[in-house]
Amino acid sequence: MSEEESEATLARLADEVRKGGEIDDLVLIGIRRRGNHLAARLGSHLSSGHGADIPTGSLDITLYRDDFAQVGPRPLIGVTDIPVDITGRRVVVVDDVLFTGRTIRAALNELADFGRPRRIELCVLIDRGGRELPIHADYIGATVEVGKGERVVVHVPEEDGELGVFLESGQEAA
């Protein structure tokens, strides 16, 4: 997916989120590292059409992973930033690629530590299939069939210097 296609997909996802329910109590929470940048882009699209800023935060799920013991002796733990009380609000969790569902499970566990939202929805730029848990996205930018040994890589300018989605050969992403 080129930069133009990626940006158009994010704009479409923002429209879908807008149509999916009230946005007066909406909070966007991106999963670090790329999900939080995508959440900020979605928030910009939503804010421009709404006339008010949409609260946008980030989750670092490192300590909530079910494979935490395998990460290594010194895992790199990032910042979780939830800018408002999420209790009673509509929360849309944003991630770059939905694969096994384990990242989302960890995010849901962490979110529970910050309150009890009225509703939690999931928005992903790419759904690549291969679920190991019964988790699905409410808003999907694109569904990509991925062959054995291939992986989907999302680039965002803040981390990678460009916006785009790429299919790479090599070890599958977790």
CSV table of N, CA and C in Angstrom, one decimal, residues 68-168:
chain,number,residue,atom,x,y,z
A,68,PHE,N,5.7,-12.9,27.9
A,68,PHE,CA,6.7,-11.9,28.5
A,68,PHE,C,8.0,-12.6,29.0
A,69,ALA,N,7.9,-13.8,29.5
A,69,ALA,CA,9.1,-14.5,29.9
A,69,ALA,C,10.0,-14.8,28.8
A,70,GLN,N,9.5,-14.8,27.6
A,70,GLN,CA,10.4,-15.1,26.4
A,70,GLN,C,11.0,-13.9,25.8
A,71,VAL,N,10.6,-12.7,26.2
A,71,VAL,CA,11.0,-11.4,25.6
A,71,VAL,C,12.5,-11.2,25.9
A,72,GLY,N,13.0,-11.7,27.1
A,72,GLY,CA,14.4,-11.5,27.4
A,72,GLY,C,14.5,-10.9,28.8
A,73,PRO,N,15.7,-10.8,29.3
A,73,PRO,CA,15.9,-10.4,30.7
A,73,PRO,C,15.7,-8.9,30.9
A,74,ARG,N,15.8,-8.1,29.9
A,74,ARG,CA,15.6,-6.6,30.0
A,74,ARG,C,14.7,-6.1,28.9
A,75,PRO,N,13.4,-6.4,29.0
A,75,PRO,CA,12.5,-5.9,28.0
A,75,PRO,C,12.4,-4.4,28.0
A,76,LEU,N,12.3,-3.9,26.8
A,76,LEU,CA,12.2,-2.4,26.6
A,76,LEU,C,10.7,-2.0,26.8
A,77,ILE,N,10.4,-1.3,27.9
A,77,ILE,CA,9.1,-1.0,28.3
A,77,ILE,C,8.9,0.5,27.9
A,78,GLY,N,7.8,0.8,27.2
A,78,GLY,CA,7.5,2.1,26.7
A,78,GLY,C,6.5,2.8,27.6
A,79,VAL,N,6.0,3.9,27.2
A,79,VAL,CA,5.0,4.7,28.0
A,79,VAL,C,3.6,4.3,27.6
A,80,THR,N,2.8,4.2,28.7
A,80,THR,CA,1.3,4.1,28.5
A,80,THR,C,0.8,5.5,28.8
A,81,ASP,N,0.0,6.1,27.9
A,81,ASP,CA,-0.5,7.4,28.2
A,81,ASP,C,-2.0,7.4,27.8
A,82,ILE,N,-2.8,7.4,28.9
A,82,ILE,CA,-4.3,7.5,28.7
A,82,ILE,C,-4.7,8.9,29.1
A,83,PRO,N,-5.0,9.8,28.2
A,83,PRO,CA,-5.2,11.2,28.5
A,83,PRO,C,-6.4,11.6,29.3
A,84,VAL,N,-7.4,10.7,29.3
A,84,VAL,CA,-8.7,10.9,30.0
A,84,VAL,C,-9.2,9.7,30.7
A,85,ASP,N,-10.1,9.9,31.7
A,85,ASP,CA,-10.7,8.7,32.3
A,85,ASP,C,-11.6,8.0,31.3
A,86,ILE,N,-11.3,6.7,31.1
A,86,ILE,CA,-12.1,6.0,30.0
A,86,ILE,C,-13.4,5.3,30.5
A,87,THR,N,-13.6,5.5,31.8
A,87,THR,CA,-14.9,4.9,32.4
A,87,THR,C,-16.1,5.5,31.7
A,88,GLY,N,-16.9,4.6,31.2
A,88,GLY,CA,-18.2,5.0,30.6
A,88,GLY,C,-18.1,5.6,29.2
A,89,ARG,N,-16.9,5.6,28.6
A,89,ARG,CA,-16.6,6.2,27.3
A,89,ARG,C,-16.5,5.1,26.2
A,90,ARG,N,-16.6,5.5,25.0
A,90,ARG,CA,-16.4,4.7,23.8
A,90,ARG,C,-14.9,4.7,23.5
A,91,VAL,N,-14.2,3.6,23.6
A,91,VAL,CA,-12.8,3.5,23.4
A,91,VAL,C,-12.6,2.7,22.1
A,92,VAL,N,-11.8,3.2,21.2
A,92,VAL,CA,-11.4,2.5,20.0
A,92,VAL,C,-9.9,2.2,20.1
A,93,VAL,N,-9.5,0.9,20.2
A,93,VAL,CA,-8.2,0.5,20.3
A,93,VAL,C,-7.7,0.4,18.8
A,94,VAL,N,-6.5,1.0,18.6
A,94,VAL,CA,-5.9,1.1,17.2
A,94,VAL,C,-4.6,0.3,17.1
A,95,ASP,N,-4.5,-0.6,16.1
A,95,ASP,CA,-3.2,-1.3,15.9
A,95,ASP,C,-2.9,-1.3,14.4
A,96,ASP,N,-1.7,-1.6,14.1
A,96,ASP,CA,-1.3,-1.7,12.7
A,96,ASP,C,-1.7,-3.0,12.0
A,97,VAL,N,-1.4,-4.1,12.6
A,97,VAL,CA,-1.7,-5.4,12.0
A,97,VAL,C,-2.3,-6.3,13.0
A,98,LEU,N,-3.4,-6.9,12.6
A,98,LEU,CA,-4.1,-7.9,13.4
A,98,LEU,C,-3.7,-9.3,12.9
A,99,PHE,N,-3.1,-10.1,13.8
A,99,PHE,CA,-2.6,-11.4,13.3
A,99,PHE,C,-3.2,-12.5,14.3
A,100,THR,N,-2.5,-12.9,15.3
A,100,THR,CA,-3.0,-13.9,16.2
A,100,THR,C,-4.1,-13.5,17.2
A,101,GLY,N,-4.1,-12.2,17.5
A,101,GLY,CA,-5.1,-11.7,18.5
A,101,GLY,C,-4.5,-11.5,19.9
A,102,ARG,N,-3.3,-12.0,20.0
A,102,ARG,CA,-2.7,-12.0,21.4
A,102,ARG,C,-2.3,-10.5,21.8
A,103,THR,N,-1.9,-9.7,20.9
A,103,THR,CA,-1.6,-8.3,21.2
A,103,THR,C,-2.9,-7.6,21.7
A,104,ILE,N,-4.0,-7.9,21.0
A,104,ILE,CA,-5.2,-7.2,21.4
A,104,ILE,C,-5.7,-7.8,22.8
A,105,ARG,N,-5.5,-9.0,23.1
A,105,ARG,CA,-5.9,-9.6,24.4
A,105,ARG,C,-5.1,-8.9,25.5
A,106,ALA,N,-3.8,-8.7,25.2
A,106,ALA,CA,-3.0,-8.0,26.2
A,106,ALA,C,-3.5,-6.5,26.4
A,107,ALA,N,-3.8,-5.9,25.3
A,107,ALA,CA,-4.3,-4.5,25.4
A,107,ALA,C,-5.6,-4.4,26.2
A,108,LEU,N,-6.5,-5.4,25.9
A,108,LEU,CA,-7.8,-5.4,26.7
A,108,LEU,C,-7.5,-5.6,28.2
A,109,ASN,N,-6.6,-6.4,28.5
A,109,ASN,CA,-6.2,-6.6,29.9
A,109,ASN,C,-5.6,-5.4,30.6
A,110,GLU,N,-4.8,-4.7,29.8
A,110,GLU,CA,-4.2,-3.4,30.4
A,110,GLU,C,-5.3,-2.3,30.5
A,111,LEU,N,-6.1,-2.2,29.5
A,111,LEU,CA,-7.2,-1.2,29.5
A,111,LEU,C,-8.1,-1.4,30.8
A,112,ALA,N,-8.3,-2.6,31.2
A,112,ALA,CA,-9.1,-2.8,32.4
A,112,ALA,C,-8.5,-2.2,33.6
A,113,ASP,N,-7.2,-2.0,33.7
A,113,ASP,CA,-6.5,-1.3,34.8
A,113,ASP,C,-6.8,0.2,34.8
A,114,PHE,N,-7.4,0.8,33.7
A,114,PHE,CA,-7.6,2.2,33.7
A,114,PHE,C,-9.1,2.6,33.8
A,115,GLY,N,-10.0,1.6,33.9
A,115,GLY,CA,-11.4,1.9,34.0
A,115,GLY,C,-12.2,0.9,33.2
A,116,ARG,N,-13.5,1.2,33.2
A,116,ARG,CA,-14.5,0.4,32.6
A,116,ARG,C,-15.2,1.1,31.5
A,117,PRO,N,-14.7,1.1,30.2
A,117,PRO,CA,-15.4,1.8,29.2
A,117,PRO,C,-16.8,1.3,28.9
A,118,ARG,N,-17.6,2.1,28.4
A,118,ARG,CA,-19.0,1.7,28.0
A,118,ARG,C,-18.9,0.7,26.8
A,119,ARG,N,-17.9,0.9,25.9
A,119,ARG,CA,-17.8,0.0,24.8
A,119,ARG,C,-16.3,0.1,24.3
A,120,ILE,N,-15.7,-1.0,23.9
A,120,ILE,CA,-14.4,-1.1,23.3
A,120,ILE,C,-14.5,-1.7,21.9
A,121,GLU,N,-13.9,-1.0,21.0
A,121,GLU,CA,-13.9,-1.4,19.6
A,121,GLU,C,-12.5,-1.5,19.1
A,122,LEU,N,-12.3,-2.2,18.0
A,122,LEU,CA,-10.9,-2.4,17.5
A,122,LEU,C,-10.9,-1.9,16.1
A,123,CYS,N,-9.8,-1.1,15.8
A,123,CYS,CA,-9.6,-0.6,14.5
A,123,CYS,C,-8.1,-1.0,14.1
A,124,VAL,N,-8.0,-1.7,12.9
A,124,VAL,CA,-6.7,-2.1,12.5
A,124,VAL,C,-6.5,-1.7,11.0
A,125,LEU,N,-5.3,-1.3,10.7
A,125,LEU,CA,-5.0,-1.0,9.3
A,125,LEU,C,-5.0,-2.2,8.4
A,126,ILE,N,-4.5,-3.3,8.9
A,126,ILE,CA,-4.4,-4.5,8.2
A,126,ILE,C,-4.8,-5.7,9.0
A,127,ASP,N,-5.7,-6.6,8.4
A,127,ASP,CA,-6.0,-7.9,9.0
A,127,ASP,C,-5.4,-8.9,8.1
A,128,ARG,N,-4.5,-9.6,8.7
A,128,ARG,CA,-3.7,-10.6,7.9
A,128,ARG,C,-4.2,-12.1,8.2
A,129,GLY,N,-5.3,-12.2,9.0
A,129,GLY,CA,-5.8,-13.6,9.3
A,129,GLY,C,-4.8,-14.3,10.3
A,130,GLY,N,-5.1,-15.6,10.5
A,130,GLY,CA,-4.2,-16.4,11.3
A,130,GLY,C,-4.5,-16.3,12.8
A,131,ARG,N,-5.7,-16.0,13.2
A,131,ARG,CA,-6.1,-15.8,14.5
A,131,ARG,C,-5.9,-17.1,15.4
A,132,GLU,N,-5.4,-16.9,16.6
A,132,GLU,CA,-5.3,-17.9,17.6
A,132,GLU,C,-6.3,-17.7,18.7
A,133,LEU,N,-6.9,-16.5,18.8
A,133,LEU,CA,-7.9,-16.2,19.8
A,133,LEU,C,-9.1,-15.7,19.1
A,134,PRO,N,-10.3,-15.8,19.7
A,134,PRO,CA,-11.5,-15.3,19.1
A,134,PRO,C,-11.7,-13.8,19.1
A,135,ILE,N,-10.9,-13.1,18.4
A,135,ILE,CA,-10.8,-11.7,18.4
A,135,ILE,C,-11.0,-11.2,16.9
A,136,HIS,N,-11.9,-10.2,16.7
A,136,HIS,CA,-12.0,-9.6,15.4
A,136,HIS,C,-12.0,-8.1,15.5
A,137,ALA,N,-11.8,-7.5,14.4
A,137,ALA,CA,-11.7,-6.0,14.3
A,137,ALA,C,-13.1,-5.5,13.9
A,138,ASP,N,-13.5,-4.3,14.5
A,138,ASP,CA,-14.7,-3.7,14.1
A,138,ASP,C,-14.5,-2.8,12.8
A,139,TYR,N,-13.3,-2.3,12.7
A,139,TYR,CA,-12.9,-1.5,11.5
A,139,TYR,C,-11.6,-2.0,11.0
A,140,ILE,N,-11.6,-2.3,9.7
A,140,ILE,CA,-10.5,-2.9,9.0
A,140,ILE,C,-10.1,-2.1,7.8
A,141,GLY,N,-8.9,-1.7,7.7
A,141,GLY,CA,-8.4,-0.9,6.5
A,141,GLY,C,-8.3,-1.8,5.3
A,142,ALA,N,-7.7,-3.0,5.4
A,142,ALA,CA,-7.5,-3.9,4.3
A,142,ALA,C,-7.3,-5.3,4.9
A,143,THR,N,-7.8,-6.3,4.2
A,143,THR,CA,-7.5,-7.7,4.5
A,143,THR,C,-6.5,-8.2,3.5
A,144,VAL,N,-5.4,-8.8,4.1
A,144,VAL,CA,-4.3,-9.2,3.2
A,144,VAL,C,-4.0,-10.7,3.4
A,145,GLU,N,-4.0,-11.5,2.3
A,145,GLU,CA,-3.6,-12.9,2.4
A,145,GLU,C,-2.1,-13.0,2.5
A,146,VAL,N,-1.6,-13.7,3.5
A,146,VAL,CA,-0.2,-13.8,3.7
A,146,VAL,C,0.3,-15.2,3.5
A,147,GLY,N,1.2,-15.5,2.7
A,147,GLY,CA,1.7,-16.8,2.5
A,147,GLY,C,2.7,-17.2,3.6
A,148,LYS,N,3.0,-18.5,3.7
A,148,LYS,CA,3.9,-19.0,4.7
A,148,LYS,C,5.3,-18.3,4.5
A,149,GLY,N,5.8,-17.9,5.6
A,149,GLY,CA,7.1,-17.2,5.5
A,149,GLY,C,7.0,-15.7,5.2
A,150,GLU,N,5.8,-15.2,5.0
A,150,GLU,CA,5.7,-13.8,4.7
A,150,GLU,C,5.1,-13.1,5.9
A,151,ARG,N,5.3,-11.7,5.9
A,151,ARG,CA,4.8,-10.9,7.0
A,151,ARG,C,4.4,-9.6,6.4
A,152,VAL,N,3.5,-8.9,7.1
A,152,VAL,CA,3.0,-7.6,6.7
A,152,VAL,C,3.7,-6.6,7.6
A,153,VAL,N,4.3,-5.6,7.0
A,153,VAL,CA,5.1,-4.6,7.8
A,153,VAL,C,4.4,-3.2,7.4
A,154,VAL,N,4.0,-2.5,8.5
A,154,VAL,CA,3.5,-1.2,8.3
A,154,VAL,C,4.5,-0.2,8.7
A,155,HIS,N,4.7,0.8,7.9
A,155,HIS,CA,5.7,1.9,8.2
A,155,HIS,C,4.9,3.2,8.5
A,156,VAL,N,5.3,3.9,9.5
A,156,VAL,CA,4.8,5.2,9.8
A,156,VAL,C,5.9,6.2,9.8
A,157,PRO,N,5.7,7.4,9.4
A,157,PRO,CA,6.8,8.4,9.3
A,157,PRO,C,7.5,8.6,10.6
A,158,GLU,N,6.8,8.6,11.7
A,158,GLU,CA,7.4,8.8,13.0
A,158,GLU,C,8.5,7.8,13.4
A,159,GLU,N,8.3,6.6,12.9
A,159,GLU,CA,9.2,5.5,13.2
A,159,GLU,C,10.1,5.1,12.1
A,160,ASP,N,9.6,5.2,10.8
A,160,ASP,CA,10.3,4.6,9.7
A,160,ASP,C,10.6,5.6,8.6
A,161,GLY,N,10.1,6.9,8.7
A,161,GLY,CA,10.4,7.9,7.7
A,161,GLY,C,9.4,7.9,6.5
A,162,GLU,N,8.4,7.0,6.5
A,162,GLU,CA,7.5,6.9,5.4
A,162,GLU,C,6.2,6.2,5.9
A,163,LEU,N,5.1,6.4,5.2
A,163,LEU,CA,3.8,5.8,5.5
A,163,LEU,C,3.6,4.8,4.4
A,164,GLY,N,3.3,3.5,4.7
A,164,GLY,CA,3.0,2.5,3.7
A,164,GLY,C,2.9,1.2,4.4
A,165,VAL,N,2.4,0.2,3.6
A,165,VAL,CA,2.3,-1.2,4.0
A,165,VAL,C,3.0,-2.0,3.0
A,166,PHE,N,3.8,-3.0,3.5
A,166,PHE,CA,4.6,-3.8,2.7
A,166,PHE,C,4.5,-5.3,3.1
A,167,LEU,N,4.6,-6.1,2.1
A,167,LEU,CA,4.6,-7.6,2.3
A,167,LEU,C,6.1,-8.0,2.1
A,168,GLU,N,6.7,-8.7,3.2
A,168,GLU,CA,8.0,-9.1,3.1
A,168,GLU,C,8.2,-10.6,3.3
